[in-house]
XYZ file of C-alpha atoms in Angstrom:
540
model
C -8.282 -5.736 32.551
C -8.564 -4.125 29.113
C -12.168 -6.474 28.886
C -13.913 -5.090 31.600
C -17.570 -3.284 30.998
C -20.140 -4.273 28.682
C -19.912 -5.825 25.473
C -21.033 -4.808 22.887
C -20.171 -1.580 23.661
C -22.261 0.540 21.488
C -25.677 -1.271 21.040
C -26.952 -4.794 21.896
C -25.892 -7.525 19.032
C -28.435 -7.247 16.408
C -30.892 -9.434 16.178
C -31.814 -9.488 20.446
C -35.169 -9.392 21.371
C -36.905 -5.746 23.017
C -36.261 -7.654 26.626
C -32.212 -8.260 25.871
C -31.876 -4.900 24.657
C -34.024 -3.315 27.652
C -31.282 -5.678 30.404
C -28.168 -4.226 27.730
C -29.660 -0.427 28.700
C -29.556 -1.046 32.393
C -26.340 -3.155 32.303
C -24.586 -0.149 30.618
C -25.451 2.024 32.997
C -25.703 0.001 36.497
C -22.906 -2.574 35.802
C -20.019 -2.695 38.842
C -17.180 -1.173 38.366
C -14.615 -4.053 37.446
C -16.935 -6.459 36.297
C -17.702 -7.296 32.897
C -20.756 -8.113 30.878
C -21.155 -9.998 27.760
C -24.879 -9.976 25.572
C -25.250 -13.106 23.409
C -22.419 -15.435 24.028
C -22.944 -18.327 21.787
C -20.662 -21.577 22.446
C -20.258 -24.921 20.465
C -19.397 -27.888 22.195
C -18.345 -30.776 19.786
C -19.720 -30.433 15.878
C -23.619 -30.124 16.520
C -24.727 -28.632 20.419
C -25.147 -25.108 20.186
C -25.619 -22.745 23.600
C -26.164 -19.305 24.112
C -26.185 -16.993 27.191
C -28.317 -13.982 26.997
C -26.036 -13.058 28.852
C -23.087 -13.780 30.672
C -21.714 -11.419 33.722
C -18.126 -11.498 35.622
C -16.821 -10.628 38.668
C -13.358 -11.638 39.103
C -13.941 -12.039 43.169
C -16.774 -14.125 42.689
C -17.098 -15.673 38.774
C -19.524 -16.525 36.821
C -23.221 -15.522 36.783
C -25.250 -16.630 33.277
C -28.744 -14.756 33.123
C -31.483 -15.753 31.266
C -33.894 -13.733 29.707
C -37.039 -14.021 28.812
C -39.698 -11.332 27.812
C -43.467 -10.571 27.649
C -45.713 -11.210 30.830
C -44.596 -14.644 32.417
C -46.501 -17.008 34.449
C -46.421 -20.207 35.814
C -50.039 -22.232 35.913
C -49.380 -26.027 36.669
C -46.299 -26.375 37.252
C -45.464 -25.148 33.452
C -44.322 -21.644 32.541
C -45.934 -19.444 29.736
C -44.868 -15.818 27.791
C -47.790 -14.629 26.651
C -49.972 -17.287 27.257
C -47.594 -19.588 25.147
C -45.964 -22.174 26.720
C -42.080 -22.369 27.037
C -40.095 -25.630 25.971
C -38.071 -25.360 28.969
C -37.972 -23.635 32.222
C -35.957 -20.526 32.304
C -33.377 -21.162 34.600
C -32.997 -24.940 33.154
C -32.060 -23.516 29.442
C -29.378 -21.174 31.783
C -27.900 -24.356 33.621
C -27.895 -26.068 30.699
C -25.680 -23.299 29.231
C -23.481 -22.674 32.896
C -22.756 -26.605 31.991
C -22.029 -25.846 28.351
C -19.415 -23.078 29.040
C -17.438 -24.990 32.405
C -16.347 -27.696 29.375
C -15.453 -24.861 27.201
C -13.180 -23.331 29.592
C -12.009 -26.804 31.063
C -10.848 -27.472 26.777
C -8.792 -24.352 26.950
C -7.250 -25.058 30.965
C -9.230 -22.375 32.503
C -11.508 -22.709 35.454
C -13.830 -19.371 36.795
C -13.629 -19.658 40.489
C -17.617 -20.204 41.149
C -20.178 -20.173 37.986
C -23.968 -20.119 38.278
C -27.339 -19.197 36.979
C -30.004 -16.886 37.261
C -33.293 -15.488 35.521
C -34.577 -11.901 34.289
C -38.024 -10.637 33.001
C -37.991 -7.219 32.144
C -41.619 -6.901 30.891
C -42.934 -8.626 33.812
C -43.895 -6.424 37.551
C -44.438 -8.601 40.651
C -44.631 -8.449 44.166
C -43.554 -11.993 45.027
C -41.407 -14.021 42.699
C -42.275 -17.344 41.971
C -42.609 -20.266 44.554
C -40.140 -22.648 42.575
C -37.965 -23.394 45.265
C -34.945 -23.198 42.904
C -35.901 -19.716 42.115
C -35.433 -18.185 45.336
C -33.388 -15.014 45.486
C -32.240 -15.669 41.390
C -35.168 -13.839 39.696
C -34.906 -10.058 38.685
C -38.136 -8.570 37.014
C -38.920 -4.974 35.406
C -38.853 -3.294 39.412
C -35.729 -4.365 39.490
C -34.109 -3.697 36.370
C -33.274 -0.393 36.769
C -31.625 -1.177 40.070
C -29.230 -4.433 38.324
C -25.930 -2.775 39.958
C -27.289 -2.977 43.423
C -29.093 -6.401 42.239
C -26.388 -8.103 41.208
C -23.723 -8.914 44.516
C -26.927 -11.043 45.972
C -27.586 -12.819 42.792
C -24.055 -14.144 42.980
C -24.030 -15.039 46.333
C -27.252 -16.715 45.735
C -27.270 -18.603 42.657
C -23.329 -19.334 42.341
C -21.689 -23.057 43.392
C -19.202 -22.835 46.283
C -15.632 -20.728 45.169
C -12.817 -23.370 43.450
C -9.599 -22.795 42.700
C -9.338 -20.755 39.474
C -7.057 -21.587 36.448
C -6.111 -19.667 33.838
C -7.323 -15.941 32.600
C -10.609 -17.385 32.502
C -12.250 -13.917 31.693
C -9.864 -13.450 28.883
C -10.763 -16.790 27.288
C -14.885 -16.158 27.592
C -13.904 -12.675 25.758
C -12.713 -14.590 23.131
C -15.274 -17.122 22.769
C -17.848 -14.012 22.544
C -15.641 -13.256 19.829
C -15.082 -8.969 20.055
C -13.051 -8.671 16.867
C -12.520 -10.512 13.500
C -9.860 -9.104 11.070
C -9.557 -11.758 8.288
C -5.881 -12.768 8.588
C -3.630 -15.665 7.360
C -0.680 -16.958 9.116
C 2.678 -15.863 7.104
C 3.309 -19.107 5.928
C -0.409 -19.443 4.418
C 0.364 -16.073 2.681
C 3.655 -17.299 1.231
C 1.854 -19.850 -0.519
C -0.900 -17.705 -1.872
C 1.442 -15.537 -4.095
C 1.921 -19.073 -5.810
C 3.446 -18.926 -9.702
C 0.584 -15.825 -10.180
C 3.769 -13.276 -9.453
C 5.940 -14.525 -12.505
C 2.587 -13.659 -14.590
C 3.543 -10.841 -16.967
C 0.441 -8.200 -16.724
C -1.431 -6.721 -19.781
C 0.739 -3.816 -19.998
C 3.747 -5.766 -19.632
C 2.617 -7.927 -22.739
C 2.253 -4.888 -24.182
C 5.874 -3.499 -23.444
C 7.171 -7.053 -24.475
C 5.751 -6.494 -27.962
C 7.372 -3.356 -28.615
C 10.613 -4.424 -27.706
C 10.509 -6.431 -30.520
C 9.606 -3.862 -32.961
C 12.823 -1.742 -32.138
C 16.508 -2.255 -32.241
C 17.645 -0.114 -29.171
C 14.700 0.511 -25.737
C 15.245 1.720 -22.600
C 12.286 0.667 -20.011
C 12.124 2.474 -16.818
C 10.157 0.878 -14.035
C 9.897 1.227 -10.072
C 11.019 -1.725 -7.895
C 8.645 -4.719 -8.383
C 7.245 -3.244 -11.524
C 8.267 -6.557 -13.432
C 11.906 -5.184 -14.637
C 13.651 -8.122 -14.351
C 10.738 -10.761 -15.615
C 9.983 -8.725 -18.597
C 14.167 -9.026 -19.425
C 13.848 -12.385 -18.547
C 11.025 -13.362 -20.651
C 12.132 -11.338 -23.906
C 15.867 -12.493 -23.489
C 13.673 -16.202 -24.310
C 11.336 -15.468 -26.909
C 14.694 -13.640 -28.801
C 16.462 -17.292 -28.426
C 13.370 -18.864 -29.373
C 13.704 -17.029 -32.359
C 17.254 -18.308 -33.338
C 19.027 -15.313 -32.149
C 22.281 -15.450 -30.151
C 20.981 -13.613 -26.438
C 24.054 -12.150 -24.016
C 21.996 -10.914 -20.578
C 23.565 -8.597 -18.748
C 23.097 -7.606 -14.651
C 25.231 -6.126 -11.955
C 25.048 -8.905 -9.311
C 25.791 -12.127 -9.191
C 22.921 -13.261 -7.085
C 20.627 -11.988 -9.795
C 22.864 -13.663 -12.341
C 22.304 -17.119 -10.070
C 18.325 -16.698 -10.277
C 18.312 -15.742 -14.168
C 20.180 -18.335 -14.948
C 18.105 -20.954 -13.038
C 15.244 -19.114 -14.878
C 16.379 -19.383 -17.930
C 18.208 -22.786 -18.392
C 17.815 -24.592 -21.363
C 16.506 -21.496 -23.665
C 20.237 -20.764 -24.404
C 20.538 -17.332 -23.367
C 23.583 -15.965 -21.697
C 23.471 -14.589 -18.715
C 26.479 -13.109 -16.914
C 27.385 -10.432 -14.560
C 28.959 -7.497 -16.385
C 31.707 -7.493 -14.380
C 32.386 -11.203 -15.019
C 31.760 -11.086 -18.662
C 34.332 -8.155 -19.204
C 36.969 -10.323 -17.002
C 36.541 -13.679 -19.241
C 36.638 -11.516 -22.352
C 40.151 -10.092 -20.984
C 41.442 -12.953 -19.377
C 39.913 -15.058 -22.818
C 42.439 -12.568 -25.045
C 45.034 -13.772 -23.127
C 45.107 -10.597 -21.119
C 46.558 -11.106 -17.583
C 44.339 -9.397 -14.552
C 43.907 -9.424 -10.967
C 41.282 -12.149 -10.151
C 37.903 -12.019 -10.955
C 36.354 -11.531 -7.638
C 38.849 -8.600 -6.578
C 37.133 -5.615 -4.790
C 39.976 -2.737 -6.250
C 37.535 -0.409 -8.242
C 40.471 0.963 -10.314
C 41.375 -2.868 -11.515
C 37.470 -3.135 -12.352
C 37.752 0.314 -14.278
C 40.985 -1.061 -15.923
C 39.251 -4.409 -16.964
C 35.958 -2.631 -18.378
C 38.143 -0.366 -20.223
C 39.643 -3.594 -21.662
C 37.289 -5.610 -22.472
C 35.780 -2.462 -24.235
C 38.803 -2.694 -26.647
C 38.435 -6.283 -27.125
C 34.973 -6.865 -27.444
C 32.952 -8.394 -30.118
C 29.605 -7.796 -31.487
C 28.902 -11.676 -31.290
C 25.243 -11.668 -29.881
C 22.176 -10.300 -31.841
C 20.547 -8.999 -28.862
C 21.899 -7.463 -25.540
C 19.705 -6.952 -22.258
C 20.642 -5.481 -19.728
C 18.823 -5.652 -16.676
C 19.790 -3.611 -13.486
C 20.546 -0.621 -15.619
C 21.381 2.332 -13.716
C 24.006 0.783 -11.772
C 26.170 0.397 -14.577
C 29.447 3.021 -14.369
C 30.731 4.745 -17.683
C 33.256 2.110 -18.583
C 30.549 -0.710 -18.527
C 28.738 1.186 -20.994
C 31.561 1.328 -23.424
C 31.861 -2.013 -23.033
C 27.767 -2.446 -24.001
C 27.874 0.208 -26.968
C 31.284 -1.847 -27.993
C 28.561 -4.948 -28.277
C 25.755 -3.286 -29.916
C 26.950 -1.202 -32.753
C 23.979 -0.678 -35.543
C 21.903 -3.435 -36.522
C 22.304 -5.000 -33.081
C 19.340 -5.213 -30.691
C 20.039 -2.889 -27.061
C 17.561 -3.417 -24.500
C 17.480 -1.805 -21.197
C 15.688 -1.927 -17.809
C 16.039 0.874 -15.002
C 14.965 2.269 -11.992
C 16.337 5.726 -10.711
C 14.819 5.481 -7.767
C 17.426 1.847 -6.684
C 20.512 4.089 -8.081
C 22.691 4.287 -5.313
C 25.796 6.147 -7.483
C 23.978 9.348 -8.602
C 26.603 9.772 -11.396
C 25.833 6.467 -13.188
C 22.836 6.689 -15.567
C 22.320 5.245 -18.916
C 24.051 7.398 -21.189
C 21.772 9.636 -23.600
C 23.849 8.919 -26.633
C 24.155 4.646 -26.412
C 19.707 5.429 -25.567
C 19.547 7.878 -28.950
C 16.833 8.104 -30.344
C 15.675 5.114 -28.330
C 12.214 3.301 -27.461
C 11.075 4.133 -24.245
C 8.748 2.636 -22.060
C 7.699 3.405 -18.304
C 6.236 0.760 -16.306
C 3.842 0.770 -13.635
C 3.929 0.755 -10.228
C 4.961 -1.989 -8.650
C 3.224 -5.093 -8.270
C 5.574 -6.894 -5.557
C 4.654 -5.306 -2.100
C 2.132 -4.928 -0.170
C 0.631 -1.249 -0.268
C 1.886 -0.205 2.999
C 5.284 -1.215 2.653
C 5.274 0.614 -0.715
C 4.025 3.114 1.091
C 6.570 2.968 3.450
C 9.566 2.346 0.714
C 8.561 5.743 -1.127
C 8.588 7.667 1.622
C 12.386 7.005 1.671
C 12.727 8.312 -1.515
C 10.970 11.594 -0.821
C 8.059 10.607 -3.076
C 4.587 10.904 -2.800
C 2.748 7.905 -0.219
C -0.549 6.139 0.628
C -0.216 7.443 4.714
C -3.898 5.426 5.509
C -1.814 1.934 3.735
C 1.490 2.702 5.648
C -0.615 3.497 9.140
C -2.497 0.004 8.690
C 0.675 -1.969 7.398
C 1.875 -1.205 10.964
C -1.463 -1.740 12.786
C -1.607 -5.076 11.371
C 1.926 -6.063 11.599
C 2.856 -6.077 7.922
C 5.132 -3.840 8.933
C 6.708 -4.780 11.968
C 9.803 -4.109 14.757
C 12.175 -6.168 16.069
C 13.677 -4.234 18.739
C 16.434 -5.190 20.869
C 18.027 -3.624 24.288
C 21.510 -3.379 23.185
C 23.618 -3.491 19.146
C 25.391 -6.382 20.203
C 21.619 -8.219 21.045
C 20.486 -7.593 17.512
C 21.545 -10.506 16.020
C 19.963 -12.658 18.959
C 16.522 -11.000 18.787
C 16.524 -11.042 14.147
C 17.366 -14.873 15.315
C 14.372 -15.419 17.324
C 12.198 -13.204 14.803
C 13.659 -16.165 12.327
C 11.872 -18.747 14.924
C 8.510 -17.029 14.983
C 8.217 -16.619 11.136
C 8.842 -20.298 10.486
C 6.243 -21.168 13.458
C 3.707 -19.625 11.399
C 4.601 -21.768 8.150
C 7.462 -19.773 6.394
C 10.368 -22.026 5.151
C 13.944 -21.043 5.588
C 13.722 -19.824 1.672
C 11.042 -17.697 2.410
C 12.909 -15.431 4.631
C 15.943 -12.434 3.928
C 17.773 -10.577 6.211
C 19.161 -7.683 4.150
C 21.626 -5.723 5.739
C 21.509 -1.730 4.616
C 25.871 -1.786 5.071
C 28.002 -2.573 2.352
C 30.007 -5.274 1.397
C 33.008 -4.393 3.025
C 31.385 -4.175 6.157
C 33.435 -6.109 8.738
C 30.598 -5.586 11.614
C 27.401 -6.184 9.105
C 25.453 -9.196 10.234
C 25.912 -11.212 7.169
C 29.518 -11.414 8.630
C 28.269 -13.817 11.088
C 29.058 -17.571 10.864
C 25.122 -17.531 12.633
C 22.256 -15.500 13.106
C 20.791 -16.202 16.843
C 20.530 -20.433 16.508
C 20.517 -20.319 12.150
C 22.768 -20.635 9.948
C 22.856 -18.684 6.784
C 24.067 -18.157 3.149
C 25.011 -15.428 0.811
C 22.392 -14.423 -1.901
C 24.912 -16.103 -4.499
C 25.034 -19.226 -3.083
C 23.951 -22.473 -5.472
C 20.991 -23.614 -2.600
C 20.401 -19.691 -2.077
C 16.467 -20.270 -3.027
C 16.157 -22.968 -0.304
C 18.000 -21.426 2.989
C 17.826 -18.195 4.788
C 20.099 -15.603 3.093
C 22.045 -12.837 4.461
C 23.288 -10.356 2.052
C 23.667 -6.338 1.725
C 21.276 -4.150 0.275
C 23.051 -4.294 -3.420
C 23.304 -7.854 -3.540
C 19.424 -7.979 -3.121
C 18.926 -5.960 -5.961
C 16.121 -7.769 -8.304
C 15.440 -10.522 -5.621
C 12.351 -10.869 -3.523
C 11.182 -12.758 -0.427
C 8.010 -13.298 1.365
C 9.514 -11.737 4.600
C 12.416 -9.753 4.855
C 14.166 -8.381 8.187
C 16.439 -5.382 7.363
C 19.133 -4.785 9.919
C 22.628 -2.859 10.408
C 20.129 0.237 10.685
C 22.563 3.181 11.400
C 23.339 4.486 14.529
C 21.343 8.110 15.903
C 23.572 10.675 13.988
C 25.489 8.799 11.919
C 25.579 9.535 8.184
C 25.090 6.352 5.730
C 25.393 7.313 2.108
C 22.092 7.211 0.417
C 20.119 5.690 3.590
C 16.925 6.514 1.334
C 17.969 4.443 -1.298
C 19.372 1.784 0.983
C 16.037 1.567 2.836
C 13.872 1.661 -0.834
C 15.499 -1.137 -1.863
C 15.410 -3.902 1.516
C 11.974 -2.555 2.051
C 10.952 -3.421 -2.014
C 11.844 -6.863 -1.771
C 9.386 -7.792 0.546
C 6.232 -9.779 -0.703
C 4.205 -10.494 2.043
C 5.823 -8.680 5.140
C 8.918 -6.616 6.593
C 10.686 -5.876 9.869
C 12.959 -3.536 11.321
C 15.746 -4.487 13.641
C 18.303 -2.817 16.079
C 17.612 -1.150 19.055
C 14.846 0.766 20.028
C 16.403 3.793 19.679
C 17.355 2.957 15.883
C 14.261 1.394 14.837
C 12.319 4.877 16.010
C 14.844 6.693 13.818
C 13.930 4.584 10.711
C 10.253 4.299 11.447
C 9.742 7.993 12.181
């Protein structure tokens, strides 16, 4: 048992008297082998009787033995025992009944039972020949003689002071380890942490403020920030103070699921928010331009349409944001310059480190002579995943915050014995989240294949016993979603699971960048799921 020996293991609990710590000295040394010793185990039973064991020793063939110790020269004179010529409220073996008593309800609560449980009494300050008369006492009393001998002493002080052997139930040593109470790491349950980030995360910070100022003061900025550095909010928020002013706002982003979350963020202000790909089909399709439908997945017909809508644009807005920046190709950008020629307001947000097409990049003549404004670091993760996120993208990490996000499960692994077990095992990672408090909307399973991925889990019509949606779907906020890694871009969850990890030797095109961005949008936690052999690859 990983509980047996001493505890505590490197000194007696502060506050014992000279005598406990004396009993702790020859414990550590002349303990059994296989038993286990606890000093100061302190019980409650209801809301106001408090009990403590000096302490409280275990042999798994035998039980329970509670010793009770009490220091300075004892005697008994009339019936009535003294320390130190003071008188004690209670006997010394009554207080240690009275606790043996205390700690058979405790275990009964929790459906445990030790297989005998009894009492006996130790002075360590005190030499005698004879031990005292009290017929009660016989054979249960160890004084200083003894002490140093406690090994050989204890085997007859169980047989002696312990009630006939019962039938045990439960790990009954296991549950008095954790009434003595080894180890407290403050900890919430997921779903308590969930609910801490509260409305504080759509807060813009000091230097954000500060960022959202000088936009104003310039026609054409390009803000670079690191996943969860505020990006999006900071579009989000200037795209409404621009309407608030009485200008006519177009945002722009790459995905639609980001476009669904803007746009429930910004309702009612009047800003614009499309996908560029969307707005450049309506403005073609508008002009009475015939094209392949809007949700086709032929890159040359999206190259075509861009290219289009370049030539048919407008200047119709006074300012343009664009949020999701370097995932924009070449033609897009025509398209953006076509909207913003002098005198118009250009605003745009990046990260290099979530560009998954090396070649796409704002362009250095649309950014000109341009504002520019880096972020901070990110705000949205925990350090360790962070830690863990820029790792994948060669940078420089916190190793001590990545090392303790796995220690204390913030990072975590879902393994599985077999790929076609994955989704079965994310499933039942799904059931243990929401146990501890998360709600279907607080979880994301982001999948590191692409969209065309006929194997990737969000191809599924379930996910072990769940059912799922798309990170564009209208009730996407409120139910688990399943999505790829792009589609994720510039949304966040409490807990995310990232899956379709690839395969021992198999290439996946920009894995770092893949893994930077499912790793970035988790808040409060992250997992890792496929087989053992997969999740060993990614962990490292």
């Amino acid at each position: 048992m990983a509980v047996q020996g001493l505890w505590p293991r490197e000194a007696p609990r502060p506050g014992s008297s000279y005598a406990e710590a004396a009993v702790w000295k020859a414990l550590r040394t002349g303990l059994p082998k296989g038993w286990t010793a606890w000093h100061s185990l302190r019980l409650r039973d209801g809301s106001s009787w408090l009990g403590e064991g000096d302490f409280v020793v275990a042999d798994p063939r035998r039980g329970v033995l509670v010793l009770e110790v009490k220091g300075g020269d004892i005697t008994v004179h009339d019936g009535r025992w003294f320390s130190r010529s003071q008188p004690l409220d209670k006997p010394p073996l009554h207080q240690a009944l009275g606790f043996v008593k205390l700690l058979q309800r405790r275990l009964a609560a929790h459906s445990c039972q030790a297989p005998a449980i009894g009492a006996a009494v130790c002075f360590p300050d005190t030499e005698f020949e004879r031990p005292p008369g009290e017929d009660m006492l016989a054979g249960v009393v160890v004084g200083k003689a003894q002490l140093p001998w406690i090994g050989e002493a204890l085997p007859t002080l169980f047989e002696r002071a312990i009630a006939p052997r019962v039938d045990e139930v439960g790990s009954w040593i296991d549950r008095i380890h954790d009434f003595w109470g080894e180890t407290w790491v403050p900890a919430l349950t997921l779903g308590m942490r969930a609910n801490a980030l509260g409305e504080d995360r759509f807060a813009l910070t000091e230097a954000q403020l500060d960022v959202l100022d000088g936009l104003a003061e310039n026609e054409r900025v390009l803000v670079q920030g690191g996943a969860g550095s505020g990006k999006t909010l900071l579009a989000a928020e200037a795209a409404r103070r621009e309407a608030a002013a009485g200008r006519r706002v177009l945002l722009l982003c790459f995905t639609r699921p980001l476009q669904r979350w803007l746009q429930r963020r910004l309702a009612g202000t009047g800003v614009e928010v499309h996908t560029v790909s969307e707005f450049a089909w309506s403005t073609v399709h508008d002009a009475g331009a015939t094209t392949a439908p809007a949700d086709s997945t032929d890159s040359a017909h999206w190259r075509e349409t861009l290219l289009a809508a370049g030539d048919r644009a407008t200047p119709d807005w006074d300012s343009v944001l664009v949020d999701e920046a370097q995932d924009l190709q070449e033609e897009a950008w025509l398209l953006v310059s076509a909207l913003t020629p002098a005198g118009k307001r250009l605003w745009a947000f990046h990260d290099p480190g979530q560009a998954f097409w090396p070649e796409r990049t704002p362009p250095a003549d649309v950014f000109a002579g341009a504002t520019r404004y880096k972020l901070r670091a990110g705000k949205r993760c925990p350090p360790g995943i962070q830690a863990f996120a820029s790792r994948w993208l060669g940078e420089s990490f916190d190793s001590a915050a990545l090392k303790a996000a796995w220690d204390e499960r913030v990072l975590g692994a879902v393994e599985s014995p077999s790929p076609t077990a994955v989704a079965d095992k994310i499933g039942a990672e799904v059931d243990r989240m929401l146990s501890e408090g998360l709600s279907p909307g607080d979880i994301g399973i982001v999948s590191l294949r692409g969209q065309t991925a006929k194997d990737a889990i969000f191809m599924r019509e379930k996910i072990g016993r769940h059912e799922f949606v798309r990170a564009d779907a209208p009730d996407a906020s409120e139910k688990l979603v399943a999505d790829s890694f792009l589609r994720w871009k510039g949304l966040e969850r409490p807990a995310v699971i990232v899956t379709d990890l690839p395969a021992p030797g198999t290439e996946l095109k920009q894995l770092g960048v893949r893994m930077y961005v499912a790793l970035t949008r988790a808040m409060v936690c992250a997992r890792l799921a496929g087989t053992r052999v997969q999740v060993e690859a990614i962990r490292g």
